[in-house]
Coordinates of C-alpha atoms in Angstrom, one line a residue:
M257 CA 0.1 0.2 0.0
E258 CA 1.5 3.5 -1.0
E259 CA 2.5 6.0 2.2
A260 CA 0.7 9.4 2.8
G261 CA 2.9 11.8 1.2
A262 CA 4.5 9.0 -1.1
L263 CA 5.5 9.9 -4.8
L264 CA 5.6 7.3 -7.3
N265 CA 5.3 8.4 -11.1
N266 CA 2.4 6.6 -13.2
T267 CA 2.9 8.1 -15.9
V268 CA 4.4 8.6 -19.4
N269 CA 5.2 10.2 -21.6
V270 CA 4.8 8.9 -25.5
S271 CA 6.0 11.9 -28.6
P272 CA 6.0 12.6 -31.0
L273 CA 2.7 12.1 -32.2
T274 CA 0.9 11.9 -35.8
S275 CA -2.0 13.8 -36.7
N276 CA -3.4 10.3 -37.1
M277 CA -3.2 9.4 -33.6
T278 CA -6.7 9.2 -31.6
S279 CA -6.9 8.9 -28.1
E280 CA -9.0 5.4 -29.2
H281 CA -5.6 4.1 -30.8
I282 CA -3.8 5.3 -27.7
L283 CA -6.2 3.4 -25.0
E284 CA -6.0 0.2 -27.0
I285 CA -1.9 0.5 -27.4
F286 CA -1.2 0.8 -23.7
G287 CA -4.1 -0.4 -22.3
N288 CA -2.7 -3.7 -22.9
F289 CA 0.4 -3.3 -20.4
G290 CA -2.3 -1.7 -17.4
K291 CA -6.0 0.0 -16.4
I292 CA -5.6 3.9 -17.2
R293 CA -6.4 6.1 -15.2
N294 CA -5.8 9.3 -17.4
L295 CA -5.0 10.4 -20.7
K296 CA -4.1 13.9 -22.2
I297 CA -3.3 14.6 -25.8
E298 CA -1.1 18.2 -26.5
D299 CA 0.8 20.2 -28.4
Y300 CA 3.3 21.8 -27.6
Q301 CA 6.1 23.6 -29.4
M302 CA 9.4 22.2 -30.2
E303 CA 12.5 24.4 -32.4
E304 CA 11.7 22.2 -35.4
G305 CA 8.5 23.1 -34.9
Q306 CA 5.0 22.0 -33.2
S307 CA 4.7 18.7 -31.8
R308 CA 2.1 16.4 -30.4
R309 CA 2.2 14.3 -27.1
A310 CA 0.2 11.7 -25.1
L311 CA 0.0 11.8 -21.6
V312 CA -1.0 8.5 -20.1
S313 CA -1.1 7.9 -16.2
F314 CA -1.7 4.4 -15.4
E315 CA -3.4 3.3 -12.0
S316 CA 0.1 1.3 -11.0
S317 CA 4.4 2.6 -11.8
D318 CA 4.5 -1.2 -12.8
S319 CA 2.0 -1.4 -15.5
A320 CA 3.9 2.7 -16.6
N321 CA 7.3 1.0 -16.4
E322 CA 6.4 -1.9 -18.6
A323 CA 5.0 -0.3 -21.1
I324 CA 8.1 1.8 -21.4
S325 CA 10.4 -1.3 -21.8
H326 CA 8.3 -2.9 -24.2
L327 CA 6.9 0.7 -26.8
D328 CA 10.1 3.4 -26.1
K329 CA 11.7 3.0 -29.4
G330 CA 9.4 1.2 -30.7
E331 CA 6.8 2.6 -34.3
I332 CA 3.6 3.8 -34.1
D333 CA 1.6 4.9 -36.7
G334 CA 4.9 4.8 -38.8
V335 CA 6.9 7.3 -36.4
V336 CA 9.5 6.1 -33.5
V337 CA 8.3 7.5 -30.5
K338 CA 10.3 7.7 -27.1
V339 CA 7.9 6.2 -24.5
S340 CA 9.5 7.2 -21.2
L341 CA 8.3 8.4 -17.4
D342 CA 6.9 11.8 -17.4
P343 CA 8.2 14.2 -14.1
P344 CA 5.2 14.7 -11.5
S345 CA 5.3 18.0 -11.4
T346 CA 3.9 18.2 -15.5
T347 CA 1.3 16.4 -14.4
S348 CA 0.5 15.9 -11.2
N349 CA -3.2 15.8 -10.1
E350 CA -2.4 17.0 -7.0
P351 CA -4.6 20.0 -5.6
D352 CA -2.4 23.2 -5.2
S353 CA -4.1 23.3 -0.7
T354 CA -2.7 20.8 1.3
D355 CA -5.6 21.1 3.6
P356 CA -8.6 19.0 2.3
L357 CA -10.9 20.4 4.3
D358 CA -10.3 23.6 1.8
D359 CA -12.7 22.6 0.1
I360 CA -15.5 22.4 1.9
K361 CA -14.9 25.5 4.4

């Protein structure tokens, strides 16, 4: 069981994605490695121009690591992708407040 305050990274960053890649396609591919809690596809700016990536959040870090070991440097939609752990600060689902009662007050 996860201890309070423990930070486990269950989110993988998948890039680059082609414009043909849909959330359904990504869920189909990454769902083979474990239950997916959240998926976000976003555009971002690189020196070479605009690119797309997916942030796939698994329920467990084991699933995230398994996806990385099987899919990093693999080909999706004709493009070699990098699959790596996403820094926790980029995908944190934690509220800004540390007081869980703030929502009730």
